[in-house]
Coordinates of C-alpha atoms in Angstrom, one line a residue:
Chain A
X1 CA -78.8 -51.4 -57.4
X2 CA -77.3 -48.5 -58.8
X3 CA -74.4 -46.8 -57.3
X4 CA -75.2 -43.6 -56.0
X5 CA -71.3 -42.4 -56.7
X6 CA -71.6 -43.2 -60.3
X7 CA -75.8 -42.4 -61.3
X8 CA -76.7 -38.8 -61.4
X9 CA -77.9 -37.6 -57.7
X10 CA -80.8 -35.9 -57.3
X11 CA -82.5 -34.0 -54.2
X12 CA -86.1 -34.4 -53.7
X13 CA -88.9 -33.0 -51.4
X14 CA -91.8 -35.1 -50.6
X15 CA -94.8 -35.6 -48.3
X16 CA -95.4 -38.8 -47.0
X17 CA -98.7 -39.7 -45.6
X18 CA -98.5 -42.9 -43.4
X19 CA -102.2 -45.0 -42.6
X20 CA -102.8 -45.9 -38.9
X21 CA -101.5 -49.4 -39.5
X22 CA -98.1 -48.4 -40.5
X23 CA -97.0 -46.0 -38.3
X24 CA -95.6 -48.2 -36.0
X25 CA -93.5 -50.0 -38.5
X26 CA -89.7 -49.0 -39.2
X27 CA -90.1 -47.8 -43.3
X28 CA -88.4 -44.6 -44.1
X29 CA -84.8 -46.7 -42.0
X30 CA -85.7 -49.9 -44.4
X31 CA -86.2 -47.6 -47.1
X32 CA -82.9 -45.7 -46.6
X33 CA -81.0 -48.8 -46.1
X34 CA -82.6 -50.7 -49.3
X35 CA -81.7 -47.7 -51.5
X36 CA -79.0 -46.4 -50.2
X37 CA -80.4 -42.8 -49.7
X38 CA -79.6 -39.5 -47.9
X39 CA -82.5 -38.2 -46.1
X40 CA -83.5 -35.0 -43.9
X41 CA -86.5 -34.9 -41.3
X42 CA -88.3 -31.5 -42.3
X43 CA -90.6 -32.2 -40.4
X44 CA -93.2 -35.3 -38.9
X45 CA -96.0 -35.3 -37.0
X46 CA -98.8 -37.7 -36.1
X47 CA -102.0 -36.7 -36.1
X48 CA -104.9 -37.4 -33.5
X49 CA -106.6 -40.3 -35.7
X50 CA -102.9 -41.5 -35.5
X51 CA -102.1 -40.7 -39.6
X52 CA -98.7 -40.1 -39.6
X53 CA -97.1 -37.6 -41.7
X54 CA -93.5 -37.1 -43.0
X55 CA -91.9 -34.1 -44.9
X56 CA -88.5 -35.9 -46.1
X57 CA -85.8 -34.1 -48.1
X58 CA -83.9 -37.2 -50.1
X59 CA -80.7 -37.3 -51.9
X60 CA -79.7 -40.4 -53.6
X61 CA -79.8 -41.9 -57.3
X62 CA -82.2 -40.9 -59.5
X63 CA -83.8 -44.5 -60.5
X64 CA -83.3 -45.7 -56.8
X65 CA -85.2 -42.1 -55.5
X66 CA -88.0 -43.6 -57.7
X67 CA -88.3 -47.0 -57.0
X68 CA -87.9 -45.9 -53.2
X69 CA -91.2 -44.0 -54.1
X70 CA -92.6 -47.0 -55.8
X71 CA -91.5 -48.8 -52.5
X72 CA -93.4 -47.1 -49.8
X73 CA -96.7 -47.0 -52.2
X74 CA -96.9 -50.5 -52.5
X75 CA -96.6 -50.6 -48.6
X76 CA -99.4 -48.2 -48.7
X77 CA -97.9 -45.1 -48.1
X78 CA -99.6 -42.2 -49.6
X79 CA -96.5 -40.0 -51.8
X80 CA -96.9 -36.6 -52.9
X81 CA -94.2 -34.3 -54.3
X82 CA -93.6 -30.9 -51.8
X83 CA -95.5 -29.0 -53.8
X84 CA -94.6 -25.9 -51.8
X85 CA -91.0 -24.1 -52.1
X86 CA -89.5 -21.0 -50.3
X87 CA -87.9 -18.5 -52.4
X88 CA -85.6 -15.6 -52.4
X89 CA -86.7 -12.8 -54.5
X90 CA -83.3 -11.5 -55.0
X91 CA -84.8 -8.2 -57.0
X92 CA -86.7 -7.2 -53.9
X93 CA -83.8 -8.3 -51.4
X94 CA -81.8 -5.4 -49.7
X95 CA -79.5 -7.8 -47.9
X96 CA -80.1 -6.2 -44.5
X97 CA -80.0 -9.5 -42.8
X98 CA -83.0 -9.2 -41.0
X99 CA -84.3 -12.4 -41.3
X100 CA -81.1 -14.5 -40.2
X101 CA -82.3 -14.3 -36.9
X102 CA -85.6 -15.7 -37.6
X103 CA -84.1 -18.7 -39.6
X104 CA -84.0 -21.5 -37.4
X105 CA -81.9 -23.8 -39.6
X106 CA -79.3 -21.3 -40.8
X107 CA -80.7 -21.5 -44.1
X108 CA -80.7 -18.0 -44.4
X109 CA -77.0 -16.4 -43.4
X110 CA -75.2 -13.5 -44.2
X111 CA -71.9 -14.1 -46.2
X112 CA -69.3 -12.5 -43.7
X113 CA -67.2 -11.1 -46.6
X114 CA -70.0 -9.7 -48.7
X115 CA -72.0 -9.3 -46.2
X116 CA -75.0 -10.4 -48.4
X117 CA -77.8 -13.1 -47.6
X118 CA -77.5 -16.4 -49.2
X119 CA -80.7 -19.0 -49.0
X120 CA -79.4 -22.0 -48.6
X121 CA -83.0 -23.9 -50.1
X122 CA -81.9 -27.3 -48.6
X123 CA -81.4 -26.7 -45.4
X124 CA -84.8 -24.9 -45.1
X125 CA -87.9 -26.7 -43.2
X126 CA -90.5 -25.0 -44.8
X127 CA -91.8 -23.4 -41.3
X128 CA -92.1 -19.5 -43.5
X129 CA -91.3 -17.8 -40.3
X130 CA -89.1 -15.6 -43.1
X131 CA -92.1 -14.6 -45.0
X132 CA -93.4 -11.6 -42.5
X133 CA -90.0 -11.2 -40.7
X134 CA -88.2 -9.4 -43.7
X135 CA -89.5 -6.5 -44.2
X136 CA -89.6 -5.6 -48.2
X137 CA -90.4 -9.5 -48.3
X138 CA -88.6 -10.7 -50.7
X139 CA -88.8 -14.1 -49.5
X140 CA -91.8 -16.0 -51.2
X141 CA -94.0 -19.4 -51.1
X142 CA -94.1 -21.2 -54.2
X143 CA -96.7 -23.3 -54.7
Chain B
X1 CA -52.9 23.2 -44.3
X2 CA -56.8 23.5 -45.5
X3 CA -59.2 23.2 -48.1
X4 CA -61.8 25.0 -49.3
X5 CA -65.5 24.0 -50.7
X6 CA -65.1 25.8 -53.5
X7 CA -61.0 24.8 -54.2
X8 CA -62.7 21.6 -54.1
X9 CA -65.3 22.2 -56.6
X10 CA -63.1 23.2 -59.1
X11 CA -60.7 20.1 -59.0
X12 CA -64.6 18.6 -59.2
X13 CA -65.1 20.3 -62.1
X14 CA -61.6 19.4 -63.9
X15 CA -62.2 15.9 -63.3
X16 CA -59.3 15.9 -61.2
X17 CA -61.0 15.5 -57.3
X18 CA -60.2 12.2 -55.2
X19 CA -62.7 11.0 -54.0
X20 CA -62.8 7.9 -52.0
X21 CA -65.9 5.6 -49.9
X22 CA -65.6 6.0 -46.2
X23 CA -64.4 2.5 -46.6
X24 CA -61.8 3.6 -48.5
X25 CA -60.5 6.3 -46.1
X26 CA -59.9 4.0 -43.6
X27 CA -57.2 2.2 -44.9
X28 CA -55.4 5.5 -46.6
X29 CA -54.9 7.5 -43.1
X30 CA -53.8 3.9 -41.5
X31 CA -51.4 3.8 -44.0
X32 CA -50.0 7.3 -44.7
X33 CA -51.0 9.0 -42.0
X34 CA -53.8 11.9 -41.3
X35 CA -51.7 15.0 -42.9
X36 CA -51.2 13.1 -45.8
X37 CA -54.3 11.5 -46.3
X38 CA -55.9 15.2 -45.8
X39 CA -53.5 16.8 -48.7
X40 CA -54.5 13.9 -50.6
X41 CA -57.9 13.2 -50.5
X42 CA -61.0 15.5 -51.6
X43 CA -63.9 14.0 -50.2
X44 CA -65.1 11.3 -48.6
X45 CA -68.4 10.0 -49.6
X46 CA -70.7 7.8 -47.0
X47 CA -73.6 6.0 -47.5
X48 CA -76.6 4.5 -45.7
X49 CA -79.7 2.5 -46.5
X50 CA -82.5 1.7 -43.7
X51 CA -86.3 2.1 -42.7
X52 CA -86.8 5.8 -42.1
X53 CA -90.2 6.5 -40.8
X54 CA -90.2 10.2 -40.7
X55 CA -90.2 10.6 -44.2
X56 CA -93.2 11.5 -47.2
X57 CA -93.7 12.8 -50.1
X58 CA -96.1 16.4 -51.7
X59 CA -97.1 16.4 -54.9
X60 CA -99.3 18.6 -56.9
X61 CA -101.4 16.8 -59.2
X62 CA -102.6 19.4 -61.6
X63 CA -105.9 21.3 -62.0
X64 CA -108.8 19.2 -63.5
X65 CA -111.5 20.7 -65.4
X66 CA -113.6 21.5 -64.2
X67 CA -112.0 22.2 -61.0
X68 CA -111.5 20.3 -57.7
X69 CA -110.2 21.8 -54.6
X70 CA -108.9 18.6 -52.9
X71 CA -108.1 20.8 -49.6
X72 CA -110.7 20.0 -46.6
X73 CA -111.5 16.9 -48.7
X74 CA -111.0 13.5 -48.3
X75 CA -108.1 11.9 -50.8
X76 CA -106.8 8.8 -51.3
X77 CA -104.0 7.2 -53.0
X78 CA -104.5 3.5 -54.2
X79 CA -106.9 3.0 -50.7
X80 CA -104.1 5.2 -49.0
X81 CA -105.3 8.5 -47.2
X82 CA -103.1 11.3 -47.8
X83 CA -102.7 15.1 -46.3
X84 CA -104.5 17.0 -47.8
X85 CA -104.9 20.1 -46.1
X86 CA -103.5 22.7 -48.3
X87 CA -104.3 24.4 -51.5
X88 CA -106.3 22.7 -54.3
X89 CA -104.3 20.7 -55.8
X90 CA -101.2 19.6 -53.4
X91 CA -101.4 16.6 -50.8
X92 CA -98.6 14.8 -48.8
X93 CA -98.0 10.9 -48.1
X94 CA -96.6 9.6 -45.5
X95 CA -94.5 6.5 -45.0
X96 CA -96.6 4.9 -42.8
X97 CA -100.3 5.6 -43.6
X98 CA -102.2 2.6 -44.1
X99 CA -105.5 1.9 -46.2
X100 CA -108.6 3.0 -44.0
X101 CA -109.3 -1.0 -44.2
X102 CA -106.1 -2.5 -43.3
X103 CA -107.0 -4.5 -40.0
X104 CA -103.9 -3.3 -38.4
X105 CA -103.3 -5.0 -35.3
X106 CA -106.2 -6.3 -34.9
X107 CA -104.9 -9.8 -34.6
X108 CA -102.1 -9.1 -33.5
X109 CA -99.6 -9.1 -35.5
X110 CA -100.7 -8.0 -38.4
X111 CA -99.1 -8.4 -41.3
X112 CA -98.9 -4.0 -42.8
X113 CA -98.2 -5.7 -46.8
X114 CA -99.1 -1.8 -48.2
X115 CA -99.0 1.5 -46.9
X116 CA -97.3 5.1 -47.6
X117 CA -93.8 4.0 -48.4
X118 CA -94.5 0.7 -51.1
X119 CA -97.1 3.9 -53.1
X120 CA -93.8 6.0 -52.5
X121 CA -91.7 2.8 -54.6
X122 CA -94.7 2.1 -56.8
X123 CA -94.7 6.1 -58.0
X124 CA -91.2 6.2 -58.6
X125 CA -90.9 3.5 -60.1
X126 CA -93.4 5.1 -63.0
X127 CA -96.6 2.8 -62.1
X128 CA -99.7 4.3 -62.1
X129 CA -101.5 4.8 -59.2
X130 CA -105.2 5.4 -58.5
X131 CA -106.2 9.0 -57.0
X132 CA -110.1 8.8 -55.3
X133 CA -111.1 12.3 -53.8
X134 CA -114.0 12.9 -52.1
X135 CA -114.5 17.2 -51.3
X136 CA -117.3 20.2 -51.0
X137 CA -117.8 22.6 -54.0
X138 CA -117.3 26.1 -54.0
X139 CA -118.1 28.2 -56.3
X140 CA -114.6 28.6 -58.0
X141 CA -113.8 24.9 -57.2
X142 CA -117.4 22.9 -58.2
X143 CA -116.5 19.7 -58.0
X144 CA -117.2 16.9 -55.3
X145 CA -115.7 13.7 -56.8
X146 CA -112.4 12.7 -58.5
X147 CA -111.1 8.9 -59.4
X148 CA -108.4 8.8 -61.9
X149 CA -104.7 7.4 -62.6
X150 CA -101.7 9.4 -62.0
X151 CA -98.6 8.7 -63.0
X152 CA -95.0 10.7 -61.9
X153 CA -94.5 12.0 -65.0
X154 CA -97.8 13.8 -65.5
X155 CA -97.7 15.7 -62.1
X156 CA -96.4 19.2 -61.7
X157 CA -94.1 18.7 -58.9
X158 CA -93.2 15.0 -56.6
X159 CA -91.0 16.1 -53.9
X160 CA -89.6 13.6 -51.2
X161 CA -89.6 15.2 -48.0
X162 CA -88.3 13.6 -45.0
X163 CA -88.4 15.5 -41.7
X164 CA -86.2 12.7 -39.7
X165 CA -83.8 10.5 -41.6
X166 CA -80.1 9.0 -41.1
X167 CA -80.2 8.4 -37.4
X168 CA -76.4 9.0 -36.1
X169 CA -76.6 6.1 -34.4
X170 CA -79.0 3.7 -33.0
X171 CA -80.1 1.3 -30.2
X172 CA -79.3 -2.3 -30.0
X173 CA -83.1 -3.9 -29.4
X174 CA -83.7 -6.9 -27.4
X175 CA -86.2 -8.8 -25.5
X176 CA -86.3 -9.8 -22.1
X177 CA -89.9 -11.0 -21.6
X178 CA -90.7 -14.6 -22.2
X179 CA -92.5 -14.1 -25.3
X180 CA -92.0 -13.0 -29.0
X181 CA -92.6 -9.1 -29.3
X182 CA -93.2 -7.5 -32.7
X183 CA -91.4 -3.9 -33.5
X184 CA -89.9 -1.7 -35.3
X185 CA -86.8 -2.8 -34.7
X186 CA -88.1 -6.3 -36.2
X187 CA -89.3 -9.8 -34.6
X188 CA -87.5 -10.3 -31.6
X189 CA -88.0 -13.3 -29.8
X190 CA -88.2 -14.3 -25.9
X191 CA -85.3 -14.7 -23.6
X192 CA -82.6 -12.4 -25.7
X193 CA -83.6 -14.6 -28.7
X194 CA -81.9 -12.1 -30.9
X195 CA -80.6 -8.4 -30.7
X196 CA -81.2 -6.3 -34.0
X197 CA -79.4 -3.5 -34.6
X198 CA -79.8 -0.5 -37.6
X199 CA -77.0 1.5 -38.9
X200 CA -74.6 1.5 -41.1
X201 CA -71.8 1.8 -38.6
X202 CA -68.4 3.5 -40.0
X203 CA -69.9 3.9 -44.1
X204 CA -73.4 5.9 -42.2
X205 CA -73.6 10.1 -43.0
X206 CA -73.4 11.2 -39.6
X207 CA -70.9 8.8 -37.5
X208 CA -68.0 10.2 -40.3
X209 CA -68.9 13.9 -39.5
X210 CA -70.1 13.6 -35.7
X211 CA -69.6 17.1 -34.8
X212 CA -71.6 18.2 -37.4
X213 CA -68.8 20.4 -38.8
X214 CA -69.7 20.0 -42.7
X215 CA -73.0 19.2 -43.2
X216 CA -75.2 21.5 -42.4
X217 CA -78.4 23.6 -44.0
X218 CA -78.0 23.4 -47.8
X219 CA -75.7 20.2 -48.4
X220 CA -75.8 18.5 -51.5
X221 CA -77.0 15.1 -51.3
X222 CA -77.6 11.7 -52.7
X223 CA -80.9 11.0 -52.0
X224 CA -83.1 7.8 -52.8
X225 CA -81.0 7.5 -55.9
X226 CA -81.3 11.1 -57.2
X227 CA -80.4 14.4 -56.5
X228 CA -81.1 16.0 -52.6
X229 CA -80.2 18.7 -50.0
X230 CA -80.7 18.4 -46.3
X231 CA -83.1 21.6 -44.9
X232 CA -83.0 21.6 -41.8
X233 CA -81.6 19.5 -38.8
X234 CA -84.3 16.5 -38.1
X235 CA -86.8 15.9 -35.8
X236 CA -85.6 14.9 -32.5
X237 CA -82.0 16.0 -33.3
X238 CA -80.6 15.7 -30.3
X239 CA -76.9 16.7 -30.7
X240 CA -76.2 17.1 -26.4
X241 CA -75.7 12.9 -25.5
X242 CA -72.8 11.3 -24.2
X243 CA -69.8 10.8 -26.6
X244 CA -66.5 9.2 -27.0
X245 CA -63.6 11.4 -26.9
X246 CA -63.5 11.0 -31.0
X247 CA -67.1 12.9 -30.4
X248 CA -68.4 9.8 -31.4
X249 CA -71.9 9.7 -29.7
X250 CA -73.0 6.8 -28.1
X251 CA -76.4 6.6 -28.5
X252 CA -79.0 8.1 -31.1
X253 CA -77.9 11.7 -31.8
X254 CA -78.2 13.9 -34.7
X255 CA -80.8 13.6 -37.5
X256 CA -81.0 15.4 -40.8
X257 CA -84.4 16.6 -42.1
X258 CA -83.7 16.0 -46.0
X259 CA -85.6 16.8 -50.0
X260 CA -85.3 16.2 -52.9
X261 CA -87.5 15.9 -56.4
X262 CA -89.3 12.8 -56.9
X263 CA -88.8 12.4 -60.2
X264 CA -85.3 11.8 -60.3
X265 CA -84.8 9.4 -57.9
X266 CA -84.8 5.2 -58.1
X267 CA -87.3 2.5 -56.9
X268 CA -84.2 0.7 -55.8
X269 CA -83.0 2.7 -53.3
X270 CA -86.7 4.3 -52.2
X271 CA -88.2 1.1 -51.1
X272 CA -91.7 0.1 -49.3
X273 CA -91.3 -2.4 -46.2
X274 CA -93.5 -3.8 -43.8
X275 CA -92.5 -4.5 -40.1
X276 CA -94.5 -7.3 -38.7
X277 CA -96.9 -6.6 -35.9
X278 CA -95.5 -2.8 -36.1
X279 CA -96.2 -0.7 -39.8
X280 CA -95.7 0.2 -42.9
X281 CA -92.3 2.3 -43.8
X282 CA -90.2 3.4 -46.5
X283 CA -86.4 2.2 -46.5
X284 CA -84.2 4.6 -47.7
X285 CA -81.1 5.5 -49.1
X286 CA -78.6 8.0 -48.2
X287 CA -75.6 9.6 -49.6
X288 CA -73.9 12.3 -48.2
X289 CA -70.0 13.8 -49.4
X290 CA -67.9 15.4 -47.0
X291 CA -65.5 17.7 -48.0
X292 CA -62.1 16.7 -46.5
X293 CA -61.6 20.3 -45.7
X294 CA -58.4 19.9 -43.3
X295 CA -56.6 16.6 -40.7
X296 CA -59.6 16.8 -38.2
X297 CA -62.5 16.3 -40.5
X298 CA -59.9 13.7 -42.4
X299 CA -59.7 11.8 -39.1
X300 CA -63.8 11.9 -38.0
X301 CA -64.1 10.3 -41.4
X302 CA -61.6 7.5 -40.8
X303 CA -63.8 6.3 -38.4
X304 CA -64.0 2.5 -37.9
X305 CA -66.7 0.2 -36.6
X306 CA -64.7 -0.9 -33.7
X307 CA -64.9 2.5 -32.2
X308 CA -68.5 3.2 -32.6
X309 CA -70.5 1.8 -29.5
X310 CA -74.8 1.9 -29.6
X311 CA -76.8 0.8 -26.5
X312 CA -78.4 -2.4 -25.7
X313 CA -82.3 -1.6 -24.9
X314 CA -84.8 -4.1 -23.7
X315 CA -87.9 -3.4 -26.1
X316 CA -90.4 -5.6 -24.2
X317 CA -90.5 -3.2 -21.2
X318 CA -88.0 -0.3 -20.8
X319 CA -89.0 1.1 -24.3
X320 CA -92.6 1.3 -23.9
X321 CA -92.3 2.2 -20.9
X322 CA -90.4 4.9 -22.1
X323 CA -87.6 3.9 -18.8
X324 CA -84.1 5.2 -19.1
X325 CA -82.4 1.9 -19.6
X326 CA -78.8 0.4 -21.0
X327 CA -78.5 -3.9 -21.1
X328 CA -74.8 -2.6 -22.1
X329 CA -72.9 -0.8 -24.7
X330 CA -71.5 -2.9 -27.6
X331 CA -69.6 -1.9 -31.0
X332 CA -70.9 -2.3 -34.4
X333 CA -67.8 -4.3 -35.2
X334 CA -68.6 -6.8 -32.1
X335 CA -72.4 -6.6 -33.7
X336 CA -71.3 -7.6 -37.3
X337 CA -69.6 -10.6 -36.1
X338 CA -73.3 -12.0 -35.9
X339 CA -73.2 -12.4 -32.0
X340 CA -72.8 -10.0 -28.9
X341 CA -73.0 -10.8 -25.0
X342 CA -75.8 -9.5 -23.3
X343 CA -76.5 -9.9 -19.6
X344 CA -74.0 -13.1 -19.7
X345 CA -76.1 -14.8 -22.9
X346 CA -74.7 -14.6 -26.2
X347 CA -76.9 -13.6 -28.1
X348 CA -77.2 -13.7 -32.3
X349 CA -77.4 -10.2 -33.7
X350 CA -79.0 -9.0 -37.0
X351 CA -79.1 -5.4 -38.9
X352 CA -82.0 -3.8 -40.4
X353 CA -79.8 -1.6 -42.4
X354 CA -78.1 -3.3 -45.1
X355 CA -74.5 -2.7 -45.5
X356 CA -73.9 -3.6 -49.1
X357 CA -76.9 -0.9 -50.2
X358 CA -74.6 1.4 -48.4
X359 CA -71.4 0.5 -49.7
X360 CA -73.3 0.8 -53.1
X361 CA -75.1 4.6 -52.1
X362 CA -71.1 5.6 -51.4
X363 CA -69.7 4.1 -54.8
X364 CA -72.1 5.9 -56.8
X365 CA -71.6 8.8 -55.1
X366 CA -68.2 8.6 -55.4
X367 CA -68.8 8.1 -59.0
X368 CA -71.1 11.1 -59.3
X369 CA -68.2 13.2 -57.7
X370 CA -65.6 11.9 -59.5
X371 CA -66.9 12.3 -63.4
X372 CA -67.4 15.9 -62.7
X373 CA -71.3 15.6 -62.6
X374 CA -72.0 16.3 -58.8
X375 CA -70.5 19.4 -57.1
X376 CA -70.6 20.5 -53.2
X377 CA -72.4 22.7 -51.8
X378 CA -71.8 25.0 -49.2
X379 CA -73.9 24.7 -46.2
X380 CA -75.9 28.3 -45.8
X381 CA -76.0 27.6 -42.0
X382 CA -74.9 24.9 -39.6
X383 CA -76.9 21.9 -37.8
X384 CA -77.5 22.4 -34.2
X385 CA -74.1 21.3 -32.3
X386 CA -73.0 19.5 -29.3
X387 CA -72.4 22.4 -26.9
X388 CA -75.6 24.2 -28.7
X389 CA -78.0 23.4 -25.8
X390 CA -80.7 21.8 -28.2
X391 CA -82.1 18.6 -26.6
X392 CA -84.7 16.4 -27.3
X393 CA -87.4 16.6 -24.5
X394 CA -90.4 14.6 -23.8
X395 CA -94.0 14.9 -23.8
X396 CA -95.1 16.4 -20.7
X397 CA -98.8 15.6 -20.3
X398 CA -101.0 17.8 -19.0
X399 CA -104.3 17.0 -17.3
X400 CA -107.3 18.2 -19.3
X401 CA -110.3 19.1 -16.8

């Protein structure tokens, strides 16, 4: 296995949709473990057929985020690339901090010396309560 | 020792004025002291940049041929109805008119993506925008239909007119009900969730001149990134509250009612916003020089955030309920720490007015005076004062039988 202190480290958001039968079963810890990866609930749910579904944000080796992929679709978990991203339009930003309030991860803050509003993209969960909180929205979905 | 506005104007014109930010002047009369610092200094330039409702625009579009008279009619701009109850050609938009088929709040909240202020932004930033006009004919004016582009440069005049901007001062909102409320102060959630606040503190017009003893009927401007002149005191000036013994006052206070042309100014600094659940608006910017005519008007503008104070109001029910309420008076310094204590929480705060557009409205100013291109001007008359007996009153209703 590659070590992740030496390969080039990559972030990646994905989707993971998780049949009935496998919901009860420990993957995403074996999967950390197995390929030594940094991971981030952004959020899980299971729905009322009992699908379970995963947002994960992963850090880790290239090849091993990869064959981590390759390992939960062979165990029948359904992988899809967040094909979704939240933005900051910095042209139509005024930096009036409105939305740092709104952010419940702190992935929007002000900079206390500037006083300007950095998006911090990893630490955001994707829930867009930003998008009709600031008012000359500048902050975007990407799909 | 004093100054004069027009002693002023000719350093101005030499090239040879200083001319420092209200940031600036903070740090000079700490250091060498107000005499000094008023012998020293020209003028102080402030700056602001937040969501001004009160604030519009008239144009006059031109004759067509044949001719239109748009007055008694029905115009709109992209969707947008405007004012047009004048003479044939002239109209005004306001900030917060919305397209006749905007849902509004009609599931509440709604979202208000367009409206006055973004066809403000759109016009000065030279985009065209669709005129539809529906009117009678007369016999001079024969037609009943219009639907063309206009564009900025084609029309005779574009004039922003804004009968309330640059609040001196501002309440602190919060909400004490148990669920999220949607204003113009912005989203503010249940349970003191967060407490928004709008102004920019020590660099804002107003809280560097409190008593109103420079600007006044006829000042020279920056305004919305071009040229202005404030003509009259604003709506709901209210000049009478309580203050600090600086004069500082401590609550919403004085308003300017301000103009300037169109055609000069900068999308940048003129910019449409939407307040979720509440409106449509246009944000904008604010310059305004004082003249550093002698110590005292030195020391109002060395004012610091730490000794302006703005009250905590509860918008889910004293507001709207229009009930004389304070949670609590805190300082914008306390505020831009990012927290503030309100009945025993701490609570995270957040401003709708953005401090680095300010800092940037001041620097160009600054800039303006500086290189010669931007002289004073001397007020023709004098805003309202403290002791002046002008109040703001409310509506007292009046039974209709």
């Amino acid at each position: 296995m590659t070590n992740p202190a030496e390969a080039t480290l990559v972030s990646r958001k994905v989707v993971l949709h998780f049949p009935r039968q496998l919901v009860d079963q420990p993957i995403v810890c074996n999967m950390v473990k197995k390929y030594d990866l940094e991971f981030n609930i952004l959020r899980a749910n299971v729905t009322q057929n009992e699908e379970g579904l995963l947002v994960l944000g992963l850090r880790g080796a290239e090849a091993a985020v990869d064959e981590a992929m390759k390992y939960l679709s062979d165990l029948g978990v359904k992988v899809q690339a967040l094909a979704q991203d939240i933005v900051l339009n910095e042209a139509r930003c005024t930096n009036c901090g409105a939305c740092v309030v709104i952010c419940p991860t702190g992935a929007l803050a002000l900079d206390p010396a500037t006083r300007k509003v950095n998006f911090y993209n990893e630490k955001c969960i994707l829930c867009e309560l930003c998008i009709k909180a600031c008012p000359p929205r500048a902050m975007e979905v990407h799909f | 020792m004093s100054k004069s506005i027009a002693e002023i104007n000719e350093k101005i014109k030499k090239k040879k004025a200083v001319v420092v930010t209200a940031e600036e002047i903070i740090d000079i009369v700490e250091e060498k002291g107000e005499a000094t610092a008023a012998k020293e200094v020209d003028v102080v330039t402030t700056g602001t940049f937040g969501p001004m409702c009160s604030s519009g625009a008239y144009f006059n579009i031109g004759h067509s041929k044949p001719r239109i008279k748009l007055g008694g009619g029905k115009v709109l701009l992209n969707g947008v109805p405007v004012y047009a109850g004048f003479a044939a050609v002239d109209f005004f938009l306001g900030a917060t008119a919305l397209p006749d088929e905007d849902p509004r709040n009609a599931v509440h909240p709604g979202d208000f993506d367009y409206g006055g202020g973004h066809i403000i932004e759109e016009l000065v930033a030279g985009k065209d925008v669709r005129l539809t006009a529906t009117t009678y004919g007369t016999d001079c004016y024969p037609r009943n239909r219009l639907d063309t582009w206009i564009n900025i440069k084609d029309l005779n005049e574009a004039v922003l007119c804004n009968p309330r901007n640059c609040y001196q001062n501002y309440n602190v909102a919060v909400n004490l009900s148990n669920k999220t409320i949607y204003t113009y102060m912005g989203v503010l959630k249940p349970n003191l969730g967060n407490a928004n606040y709008c102004s920019a503190g020590q660099l804002s017009p107003l809280l560097n001149d409190p008593l109103y003893k420079t600007i006044g009927i006829g000042t020279r401007i920056f305004l919305g990134g071009g040229v202005g002149y404030c003509f009259w005191h604003g709506t709901q000036h209210n000049p009478g509250v309580a203050r600090t013994e600086k004069g500082l006052p401590t609550s919403g206070a004085g308003t300017l009612a301000l103009i300037g042309d169109l055609k000069g100014m900068r999308p940048e600094f003129l910019v449409g916003t939407s307040f979720y659940g509440y409106g449509a608006t246009l944000t904008v910017g604010v310059g305004i020089p004082i003249p550093i005519l002698d110590e005292e008007i030195c020391r109002y503008t060395a004012v610091k955030d730490e000794d302006i104070l703005a009250p905590i109001i509860d918008y889910s029910q004293a507001y709207p309920a229009l009930v004389s309420q304070n949670l609590g008076q805190v300082s914008y310094a306390q505020l831009k720490t990012g927290k503030v204590e309100v009945k025993g929480k701490e609570v995270p705060t957040a401003s709708l007015s953005s401090y680095p557009k300010a800092q940037e409205i001041a620097g160009i100013l600054k800039e303006w005076i500086a290189s010669g291109e931007f002289l004073l001007s001397e007020p023709v008359a004098p805003l309202p004062g403290p002791k002046s007996g002008y109040a703001f009153k409310s509506l007292v209703e009046r039974p209709i039988e």
